Coordinates of C-alpha atoms and ligand atoms in Angstrom, one line a residue:
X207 CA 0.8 -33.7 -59.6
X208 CA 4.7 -34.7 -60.3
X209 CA 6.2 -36.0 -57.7
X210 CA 10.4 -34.8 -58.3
X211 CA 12.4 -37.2 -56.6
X212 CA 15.7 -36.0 -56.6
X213 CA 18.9 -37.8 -55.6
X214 CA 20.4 -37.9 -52.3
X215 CA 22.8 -35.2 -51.9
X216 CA 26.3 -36.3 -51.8
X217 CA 28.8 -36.2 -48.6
X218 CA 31.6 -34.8 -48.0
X219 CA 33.7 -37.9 -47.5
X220 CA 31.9 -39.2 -50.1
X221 CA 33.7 -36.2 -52.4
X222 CA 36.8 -34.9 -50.4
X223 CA 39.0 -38.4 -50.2
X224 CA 42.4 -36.7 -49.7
X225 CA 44.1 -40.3 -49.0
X226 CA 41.5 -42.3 -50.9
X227 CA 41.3 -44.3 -54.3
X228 CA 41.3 -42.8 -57.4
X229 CA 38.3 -40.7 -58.2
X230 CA 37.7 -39.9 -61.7
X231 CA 34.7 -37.3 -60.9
X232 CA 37.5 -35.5 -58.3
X233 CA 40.3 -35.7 -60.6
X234 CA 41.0 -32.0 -61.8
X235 CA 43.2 -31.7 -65.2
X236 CA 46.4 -31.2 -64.5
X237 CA 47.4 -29.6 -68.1
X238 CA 50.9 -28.8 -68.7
X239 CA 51.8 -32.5 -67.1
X240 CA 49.5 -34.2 -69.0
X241 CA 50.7 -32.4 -72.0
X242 CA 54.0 -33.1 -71.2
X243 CA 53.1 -36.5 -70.6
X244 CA 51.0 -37.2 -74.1
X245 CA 54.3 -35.8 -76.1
X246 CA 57.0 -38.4 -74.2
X247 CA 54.0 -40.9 -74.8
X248 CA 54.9 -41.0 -78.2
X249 CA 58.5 -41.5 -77.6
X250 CA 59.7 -45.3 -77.2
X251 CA 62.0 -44.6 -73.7
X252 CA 60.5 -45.5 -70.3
X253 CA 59.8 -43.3 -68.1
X254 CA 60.2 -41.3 -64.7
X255 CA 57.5 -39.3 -62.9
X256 CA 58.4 -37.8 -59.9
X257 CA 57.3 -35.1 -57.1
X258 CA 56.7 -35.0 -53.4
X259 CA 54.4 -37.1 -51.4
X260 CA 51.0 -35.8 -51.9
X261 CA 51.4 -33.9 -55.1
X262 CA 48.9 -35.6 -57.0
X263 CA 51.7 -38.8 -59.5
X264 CA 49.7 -41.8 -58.3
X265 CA 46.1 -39.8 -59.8
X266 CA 48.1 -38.2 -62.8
X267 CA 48.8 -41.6 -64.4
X268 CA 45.8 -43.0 -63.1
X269 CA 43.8 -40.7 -65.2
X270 CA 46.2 -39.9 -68.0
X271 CA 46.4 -43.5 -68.5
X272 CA 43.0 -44.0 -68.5
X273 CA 42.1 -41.1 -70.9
X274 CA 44.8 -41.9 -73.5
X275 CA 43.9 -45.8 -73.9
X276 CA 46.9 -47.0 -72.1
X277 CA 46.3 -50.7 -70.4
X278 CA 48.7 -50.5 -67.2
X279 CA 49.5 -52.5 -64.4
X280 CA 50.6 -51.2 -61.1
X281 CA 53.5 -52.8 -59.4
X282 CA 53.5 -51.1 -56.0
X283 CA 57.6 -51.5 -54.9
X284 CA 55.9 -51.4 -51.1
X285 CA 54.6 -54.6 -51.2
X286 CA 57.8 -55.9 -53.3
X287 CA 59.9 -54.5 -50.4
X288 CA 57.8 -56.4 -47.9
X289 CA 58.1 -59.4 -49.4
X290 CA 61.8 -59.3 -50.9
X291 CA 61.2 -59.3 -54.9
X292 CA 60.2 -57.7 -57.4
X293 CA 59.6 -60.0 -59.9
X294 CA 56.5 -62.5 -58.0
X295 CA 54.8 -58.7 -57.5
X296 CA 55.2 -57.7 -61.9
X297 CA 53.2 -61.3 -61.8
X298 CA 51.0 -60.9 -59.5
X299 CA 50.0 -57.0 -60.8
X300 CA 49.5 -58.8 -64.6
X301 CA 47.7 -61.8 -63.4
X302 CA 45.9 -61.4 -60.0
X303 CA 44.8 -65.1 -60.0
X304 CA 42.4 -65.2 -56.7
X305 CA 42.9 -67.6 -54.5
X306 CA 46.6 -67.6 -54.3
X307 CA 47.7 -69.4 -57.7
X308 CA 50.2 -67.3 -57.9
X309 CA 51.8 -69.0 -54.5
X310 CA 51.5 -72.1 -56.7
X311 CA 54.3 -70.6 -58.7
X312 CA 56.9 -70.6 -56.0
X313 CA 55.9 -74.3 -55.3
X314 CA 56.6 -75.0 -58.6
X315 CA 58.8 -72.8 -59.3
X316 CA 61.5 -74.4 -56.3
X317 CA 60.2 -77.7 -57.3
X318 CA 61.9 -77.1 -60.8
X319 CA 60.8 -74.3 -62.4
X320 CA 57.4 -73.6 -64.4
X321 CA 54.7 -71.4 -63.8
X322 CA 51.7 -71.9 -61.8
X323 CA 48.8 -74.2 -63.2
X324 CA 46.5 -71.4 -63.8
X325 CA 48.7 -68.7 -65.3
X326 CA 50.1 -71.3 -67.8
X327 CA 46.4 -72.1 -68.9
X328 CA 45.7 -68.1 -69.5
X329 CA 49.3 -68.0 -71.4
X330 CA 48.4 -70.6 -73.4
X331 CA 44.9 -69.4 -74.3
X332 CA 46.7 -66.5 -75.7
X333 CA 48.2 -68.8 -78.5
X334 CA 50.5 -66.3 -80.3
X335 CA 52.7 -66.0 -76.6
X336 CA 54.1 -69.5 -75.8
X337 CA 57.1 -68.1 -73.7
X338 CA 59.6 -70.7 -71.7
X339 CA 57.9 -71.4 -68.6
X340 CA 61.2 -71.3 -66.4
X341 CA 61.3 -66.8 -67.1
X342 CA 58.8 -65.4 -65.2
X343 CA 59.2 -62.2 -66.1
X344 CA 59.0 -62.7 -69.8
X345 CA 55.9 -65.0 -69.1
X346 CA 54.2 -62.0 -67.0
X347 CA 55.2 -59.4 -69.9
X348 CA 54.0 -61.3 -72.8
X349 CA 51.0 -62.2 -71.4
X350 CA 50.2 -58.5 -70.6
X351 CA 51.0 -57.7 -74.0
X352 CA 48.2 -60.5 -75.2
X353 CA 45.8 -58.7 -72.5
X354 CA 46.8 -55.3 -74.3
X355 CA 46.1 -56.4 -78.1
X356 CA 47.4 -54.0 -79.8
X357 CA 47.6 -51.1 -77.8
X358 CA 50.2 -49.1 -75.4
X359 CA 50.7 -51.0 -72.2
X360 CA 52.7 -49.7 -69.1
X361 CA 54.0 -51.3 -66.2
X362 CA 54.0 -49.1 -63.4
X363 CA 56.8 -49.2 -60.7
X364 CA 55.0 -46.8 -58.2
X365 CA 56.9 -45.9 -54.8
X366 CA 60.4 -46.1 -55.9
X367 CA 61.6 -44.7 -52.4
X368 CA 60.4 -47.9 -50.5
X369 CA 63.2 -49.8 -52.3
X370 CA 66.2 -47.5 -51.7
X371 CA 67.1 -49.0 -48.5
X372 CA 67.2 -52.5 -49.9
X373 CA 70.2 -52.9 -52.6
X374 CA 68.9 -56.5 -53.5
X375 CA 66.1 -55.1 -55.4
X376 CA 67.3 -51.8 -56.6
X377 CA 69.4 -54.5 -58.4
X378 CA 66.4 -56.3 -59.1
X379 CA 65.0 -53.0 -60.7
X380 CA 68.4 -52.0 -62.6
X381 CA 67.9 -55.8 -64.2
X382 CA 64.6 -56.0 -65.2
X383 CA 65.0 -52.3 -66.9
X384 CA 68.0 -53.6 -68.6
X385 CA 66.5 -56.9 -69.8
X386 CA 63.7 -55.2 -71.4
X387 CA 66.2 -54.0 -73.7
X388 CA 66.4 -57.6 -75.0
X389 CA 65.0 -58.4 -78.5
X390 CA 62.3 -61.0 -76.3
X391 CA 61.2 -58.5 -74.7
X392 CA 61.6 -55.5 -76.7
X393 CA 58.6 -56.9 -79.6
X394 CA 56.5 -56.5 -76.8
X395 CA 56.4 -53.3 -76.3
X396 CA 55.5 -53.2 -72.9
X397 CA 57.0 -50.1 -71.6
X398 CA 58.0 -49.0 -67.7
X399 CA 56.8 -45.8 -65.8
X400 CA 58.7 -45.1 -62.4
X401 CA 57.0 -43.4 -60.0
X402 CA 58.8 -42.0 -57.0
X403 CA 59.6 -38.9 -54.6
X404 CA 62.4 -36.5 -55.9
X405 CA 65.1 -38.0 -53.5
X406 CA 63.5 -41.9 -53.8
X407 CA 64.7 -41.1 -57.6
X408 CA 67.9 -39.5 -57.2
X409 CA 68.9 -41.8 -54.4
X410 CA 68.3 -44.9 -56.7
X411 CA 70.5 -43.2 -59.8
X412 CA 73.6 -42.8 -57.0
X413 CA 72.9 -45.6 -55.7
X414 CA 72.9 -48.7 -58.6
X415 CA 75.6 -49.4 -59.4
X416 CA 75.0 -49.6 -63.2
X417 CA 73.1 -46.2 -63.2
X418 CA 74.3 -44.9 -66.6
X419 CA 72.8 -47.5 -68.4
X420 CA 69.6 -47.6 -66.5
X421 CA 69.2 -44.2 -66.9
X422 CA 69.9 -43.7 -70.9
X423 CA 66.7 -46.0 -70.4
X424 CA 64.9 -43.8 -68.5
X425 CA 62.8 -40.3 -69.8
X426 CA 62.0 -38.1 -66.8
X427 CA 58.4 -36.3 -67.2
X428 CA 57.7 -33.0 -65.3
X429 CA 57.8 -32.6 -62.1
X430 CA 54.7 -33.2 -60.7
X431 CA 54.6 -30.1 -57.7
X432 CA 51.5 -28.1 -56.8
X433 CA 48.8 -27.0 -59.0
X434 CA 48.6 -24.3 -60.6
X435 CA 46.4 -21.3 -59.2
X436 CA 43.4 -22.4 -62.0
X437 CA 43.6 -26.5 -61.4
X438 CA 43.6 -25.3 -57.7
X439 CA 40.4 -23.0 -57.9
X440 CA 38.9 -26.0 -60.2
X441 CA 39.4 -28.4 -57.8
X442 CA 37.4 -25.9 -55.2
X443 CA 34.5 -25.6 -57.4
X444 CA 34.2 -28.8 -59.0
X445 CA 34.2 -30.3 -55.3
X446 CA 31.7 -27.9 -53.4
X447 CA 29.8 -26.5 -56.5
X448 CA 29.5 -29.4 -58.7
X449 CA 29.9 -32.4 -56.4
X450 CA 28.4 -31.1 -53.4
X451 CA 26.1 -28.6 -54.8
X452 CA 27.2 -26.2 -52.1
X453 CA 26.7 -22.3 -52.6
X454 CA 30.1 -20.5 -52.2
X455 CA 29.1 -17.0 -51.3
X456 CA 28.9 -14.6 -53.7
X457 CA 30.7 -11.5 -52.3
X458 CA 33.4 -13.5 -50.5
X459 CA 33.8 -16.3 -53.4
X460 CA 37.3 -14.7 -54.6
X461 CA 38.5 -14.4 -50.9
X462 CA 37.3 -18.1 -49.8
X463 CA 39.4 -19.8 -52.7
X464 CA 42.5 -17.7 -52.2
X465 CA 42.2 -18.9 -48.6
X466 CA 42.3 -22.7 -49.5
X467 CA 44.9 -22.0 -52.2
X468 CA 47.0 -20.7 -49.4
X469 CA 46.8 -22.3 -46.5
X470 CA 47.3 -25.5 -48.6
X471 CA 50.4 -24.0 -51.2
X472 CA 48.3 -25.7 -53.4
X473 CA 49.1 -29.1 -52.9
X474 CA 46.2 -31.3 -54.1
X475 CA 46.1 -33.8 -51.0
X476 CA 46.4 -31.2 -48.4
X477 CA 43.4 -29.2 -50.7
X478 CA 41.3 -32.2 -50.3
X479 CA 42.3 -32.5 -46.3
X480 CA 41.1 -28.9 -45.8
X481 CA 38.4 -29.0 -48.3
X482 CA 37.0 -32.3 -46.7
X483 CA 37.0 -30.2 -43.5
X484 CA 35.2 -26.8 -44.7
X485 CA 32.6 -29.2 -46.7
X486 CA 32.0 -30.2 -42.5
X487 CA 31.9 -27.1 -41.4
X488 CA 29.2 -26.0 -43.8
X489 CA 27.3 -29.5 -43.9
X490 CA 23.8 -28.1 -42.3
X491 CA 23.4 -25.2 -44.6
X492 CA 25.6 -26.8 -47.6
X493 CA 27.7 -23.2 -48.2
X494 CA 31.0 -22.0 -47.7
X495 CA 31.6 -18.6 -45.8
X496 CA 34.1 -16.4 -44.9
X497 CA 33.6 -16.7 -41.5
X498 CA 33.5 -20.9 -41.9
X499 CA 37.5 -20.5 -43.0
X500 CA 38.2 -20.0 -39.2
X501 CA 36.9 -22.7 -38.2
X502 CA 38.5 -25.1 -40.5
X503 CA 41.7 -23.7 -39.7
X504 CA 41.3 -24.9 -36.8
X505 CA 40.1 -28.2 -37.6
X506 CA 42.8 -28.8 -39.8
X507 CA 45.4 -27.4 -37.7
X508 CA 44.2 -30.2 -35.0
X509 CA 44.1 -32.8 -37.3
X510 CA 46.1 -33.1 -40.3
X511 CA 48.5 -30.5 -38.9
X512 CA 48.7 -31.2 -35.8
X513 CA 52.4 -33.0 -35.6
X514 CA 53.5 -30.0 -37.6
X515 CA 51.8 -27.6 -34.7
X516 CA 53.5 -28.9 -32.1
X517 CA 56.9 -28.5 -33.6
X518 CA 56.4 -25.0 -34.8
X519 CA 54.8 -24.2 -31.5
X520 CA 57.8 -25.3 -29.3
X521 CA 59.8 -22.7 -31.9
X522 CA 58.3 -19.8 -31.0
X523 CA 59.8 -17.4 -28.4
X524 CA 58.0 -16.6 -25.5
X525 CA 55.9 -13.4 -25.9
X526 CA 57.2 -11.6 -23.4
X527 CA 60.3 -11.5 -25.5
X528 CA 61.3 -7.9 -26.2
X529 CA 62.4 -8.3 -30.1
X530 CA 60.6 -11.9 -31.7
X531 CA 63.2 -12.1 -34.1
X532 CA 62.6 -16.0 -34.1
X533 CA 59.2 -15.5 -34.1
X534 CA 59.0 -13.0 -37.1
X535 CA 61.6 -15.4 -38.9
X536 CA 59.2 -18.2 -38.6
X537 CA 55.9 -15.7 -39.6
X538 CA 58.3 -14.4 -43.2
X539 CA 59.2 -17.7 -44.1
X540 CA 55.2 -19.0 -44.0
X541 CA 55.0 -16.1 -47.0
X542 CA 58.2 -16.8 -49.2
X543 CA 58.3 -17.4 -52.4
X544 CA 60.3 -20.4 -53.9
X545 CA 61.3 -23.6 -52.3
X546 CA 64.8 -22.3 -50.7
X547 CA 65.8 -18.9 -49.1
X548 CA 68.9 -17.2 -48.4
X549 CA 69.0 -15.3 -45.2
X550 CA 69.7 -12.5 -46.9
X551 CA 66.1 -13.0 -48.3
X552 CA 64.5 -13.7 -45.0
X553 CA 65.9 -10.4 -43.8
X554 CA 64.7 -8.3 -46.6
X555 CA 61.4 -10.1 -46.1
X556 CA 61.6 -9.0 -42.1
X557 CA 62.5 -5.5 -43.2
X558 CA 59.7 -5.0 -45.0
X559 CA 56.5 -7.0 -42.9
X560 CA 58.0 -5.2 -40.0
X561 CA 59.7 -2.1 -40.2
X562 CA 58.3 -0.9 -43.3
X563 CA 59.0 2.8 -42.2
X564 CA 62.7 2.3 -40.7
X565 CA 65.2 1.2 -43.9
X566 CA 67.9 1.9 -41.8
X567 CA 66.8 -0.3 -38.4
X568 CA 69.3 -2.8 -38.1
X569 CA 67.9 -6.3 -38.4
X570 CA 70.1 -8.6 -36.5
X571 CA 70.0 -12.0 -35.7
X572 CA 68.3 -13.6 -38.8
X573 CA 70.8 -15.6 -39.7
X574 CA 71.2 -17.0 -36.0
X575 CA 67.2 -17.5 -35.9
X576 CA 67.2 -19.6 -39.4
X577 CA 70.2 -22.3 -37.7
X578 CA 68.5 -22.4 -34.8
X579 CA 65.5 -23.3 -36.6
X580 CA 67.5 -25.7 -38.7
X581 CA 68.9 -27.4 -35.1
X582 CA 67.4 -31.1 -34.5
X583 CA 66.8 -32.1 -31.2
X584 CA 65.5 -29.5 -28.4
X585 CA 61.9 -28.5 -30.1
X586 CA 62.8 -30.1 -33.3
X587 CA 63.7 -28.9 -36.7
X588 CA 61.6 -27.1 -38.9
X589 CA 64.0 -26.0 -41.8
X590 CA 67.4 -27.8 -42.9
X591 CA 70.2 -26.6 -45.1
X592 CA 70.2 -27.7 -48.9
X593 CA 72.5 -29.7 -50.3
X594 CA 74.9 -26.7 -51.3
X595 CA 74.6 -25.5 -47.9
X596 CA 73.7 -22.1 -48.8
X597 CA 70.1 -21.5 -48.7
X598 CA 67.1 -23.3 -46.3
X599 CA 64.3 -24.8 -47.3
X600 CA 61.3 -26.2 -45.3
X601 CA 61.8 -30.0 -43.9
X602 CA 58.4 -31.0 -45.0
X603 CA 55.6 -28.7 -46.6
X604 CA 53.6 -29.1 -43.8
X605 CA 55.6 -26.6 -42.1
X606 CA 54.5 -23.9 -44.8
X607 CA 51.0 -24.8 -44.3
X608 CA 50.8 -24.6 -40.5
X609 CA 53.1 -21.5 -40.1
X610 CA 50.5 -19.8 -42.8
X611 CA 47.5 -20.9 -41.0
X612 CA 49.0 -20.6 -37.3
X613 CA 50.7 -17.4 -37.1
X614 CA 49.0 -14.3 -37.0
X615 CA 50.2 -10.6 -36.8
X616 CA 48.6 -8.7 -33.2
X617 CA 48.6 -5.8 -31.8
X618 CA 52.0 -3.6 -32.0
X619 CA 52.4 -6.5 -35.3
X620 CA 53.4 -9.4 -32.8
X621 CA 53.5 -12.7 -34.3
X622 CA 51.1 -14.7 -32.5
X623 CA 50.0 -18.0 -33.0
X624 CA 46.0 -18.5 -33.2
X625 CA 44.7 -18.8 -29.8
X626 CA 45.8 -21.6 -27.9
X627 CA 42.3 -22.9 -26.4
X628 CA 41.2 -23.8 -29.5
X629 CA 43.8 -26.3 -30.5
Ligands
ATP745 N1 44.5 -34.0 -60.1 C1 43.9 -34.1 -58.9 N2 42.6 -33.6 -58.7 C2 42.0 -33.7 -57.5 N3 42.6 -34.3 -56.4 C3 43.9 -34.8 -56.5 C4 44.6 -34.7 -57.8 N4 45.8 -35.3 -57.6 C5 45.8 -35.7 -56.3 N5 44.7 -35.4 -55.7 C6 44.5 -35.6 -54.2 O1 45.7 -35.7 -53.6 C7 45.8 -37.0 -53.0 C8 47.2 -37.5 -53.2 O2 47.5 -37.8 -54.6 P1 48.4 -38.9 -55.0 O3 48.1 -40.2 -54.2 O4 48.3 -39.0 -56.5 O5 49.8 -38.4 -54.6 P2 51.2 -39.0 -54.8 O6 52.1 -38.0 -55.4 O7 51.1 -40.3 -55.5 O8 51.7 -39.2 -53.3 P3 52.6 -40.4 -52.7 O9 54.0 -40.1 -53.1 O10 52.5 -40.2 -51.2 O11 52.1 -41.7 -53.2 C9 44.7 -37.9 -53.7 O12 44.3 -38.9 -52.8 C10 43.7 -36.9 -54.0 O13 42.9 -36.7 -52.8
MG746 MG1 51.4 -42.3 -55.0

């Protein structure tokens, strides 16, 4: 007789990591960015990648990187703004001596320049580098180019926005891009990726003050925004189907990834969020059902959503409220298309949800229910104006998310939120 020992199934946490490290087996092609990234590979600029929190920048490089034989190092501009320089992190990211050598520098370093014991020893292993020990920078760059050979190397400036509040090293950044334009530095090869949310980026353009000539430095990839409707399904089955080796049922398999793909707008760490909390849901018979979607709503709604909830929740009019304009506002602008909307749109949008049969009904008050829900203070903003004060768009992308999964249409089509006892 064979005895089949199979592997332990894996868990959910073990699969869904919607805040975790980099997981190659998770990662899900992203294909027109990484296309868009392999053609400005092959140009000599450096380059931008931005996109909101959560969209998925941090995994694209990560694997494109990875995949195309690119050495990188990550300097993470959150620790550099912790500790006030940029330059001690770019070192620290090339050379991550254990044991705190690299605090050995700044000994040295205010005792008269040099580099730390250790890193000197690795630069001069390297031969073909001997660099002046009193530029750090140049020390850390040519010694990653000896750690590359001959290949492409990339230093990565990820989370741009934590340095916009401190001008010392935004100046710090604007230098070190413009030095690499030096001949020293320039037979290295060793080119920059910034990495950054869409206002960290714009922020630090208006705000340095020799911007033009940092950015003729700078190439900007795609945007990196939510996935498209086939990376999103992907994502679905190569977590529960191939990972988990969960059935998704048959009948309802076209339903159940729609679902995800809207309650989430397709944004990959919110996917993994609610993902990780359907995967619980259908732990003890390792399936996904229709009926299980409910029920991670709900769980979702309660936990990653939950700041979200309470904000939309102290927007909605009481029930007893003869016309929910405010209500009905809030339930359109959960299915709008686009990032911003007129209130023009909205209205249209009312029009038809609600009063399909009466293209004549007068629908007052949208415009009134989008400031209000633009107001801060009281219950707390959910939209704000854009910049040419025109048009709304959500303050965060949560909003979107909990408005799709909270608000439902009742009896008489009342907005209602999903019931109450359950959050
Ligand atoms: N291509 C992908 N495939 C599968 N999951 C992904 C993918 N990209 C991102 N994710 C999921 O989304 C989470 C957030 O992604 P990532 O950290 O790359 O976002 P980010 O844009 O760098 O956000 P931030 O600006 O907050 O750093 C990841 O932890 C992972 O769970
Ligand atoms: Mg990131």
């Amino acid at each position: 007789m064979v005895l089949m020992i199979s592997e332990p199934k894996r868990r959910p946490e073990e699969v869904f990591t919607p805040r975790g490290e980099f997981n190659p087996r998770m990662y899900t092609p992203r294909t027109s960015l990484e296309s868009d990234f392999r053609t400005k590979l092959r140009q000599s600029s450096h380059l931008v990648l931005y996109g909101e929190s959560g969209c998925g920048k941090s995994w694209l490089y990560r694997s494109f990187f990875s995949q195309n034989a690119v050495m990188f190092k990550i300097v993470n501009l959150a620790d550099a703004s912790r500790n006030g320089k940029i330059t001690p992190e770019i070192l620290r990211a090339v050379n991550p001596a254990p044991g705190g050598q690299l605090t050995g520098y700044d000994t040295k370093k205010s005792a008269g320049g040099g580099l730390p014991g250790v890193a000197t020893a690795v630069l001069e292993q390297t031969n073909k580098y001997i660099v002046p020990a009193d530029d750090p920078l140049r020390a850390a760059i040519s010694l990653f180019r000896a750690q590359a050979g001959a290949g492409a190397a990339f230093l990565v400036f990820d989370n741009l926005e934590r340095i916009f509040e401190k001008p010392a090293l935004m100046e710090e950044l604007a230098d070190i891009i413009t030095l690499a334009d030096d001949d020293a530095f320039l037979q290295h090869k060793v080119r920059f990726l910034i990495v950054g949310v869409p206002s960290g980026v714009r922020e630090y353009f208006a705000r340095t003050p020799s911007h033009r000539t940092v950015s003729n430095r700078l190439l900007e990839l795609q945007e990196v925004s939510r996935m498209s409707q086939q990376e999103a399904e992907a994502l679905v089955v190569r977590g529960f189907e191939g990972e988990l080796e969960y059935k998704i049922e048959a009948v309802d398999r076209f339903d159940i990834i729609r679902h995800i793909e809207w309650a989430t707008d397709r944004i990959p760490q919110a996917m993994q969020e609610y993902c990780l909390q359907l995967a619980f849901v259908g732990e003890a018979t390792r399936t996904v059902t229709k009926v299980m979607l409910e029920q991670a709503d709900d769980v979702w709604l309660k936990s990653s959503l939950s700041s979200a909830y309470t904000v939309v929740e102290g927007q909605l009019n009481e029930r007893d409220t003869r016309v929910q304009r405010r209500n009905q506002v809030l339930y359109v602008l959960g299915r709008m298309d686009g990032e911003e909307f007129k209130a023009a749109q909205v209205e249209a949008k009312v029009r038809t949800l609600f009063y399909p049969n009466e293209p004549s009904a007068t629908i007052g008050g949208v415009p009134n229910a989008l400031s209000e829900l633009a107001l801060t203070g009281g219950a707390g903003a959910v939209l704000r104006k854009t910049p040419k004060g025109d048009a709304y768009m959500f303050l965060d992308p949560q909003y979107r998310m909990c408005i799709r999964v909270m608000l439902k249409l009742g009896a008489n089509n009342a907005v209602e939120k999903i019931a109450s006892s359950k959050i």
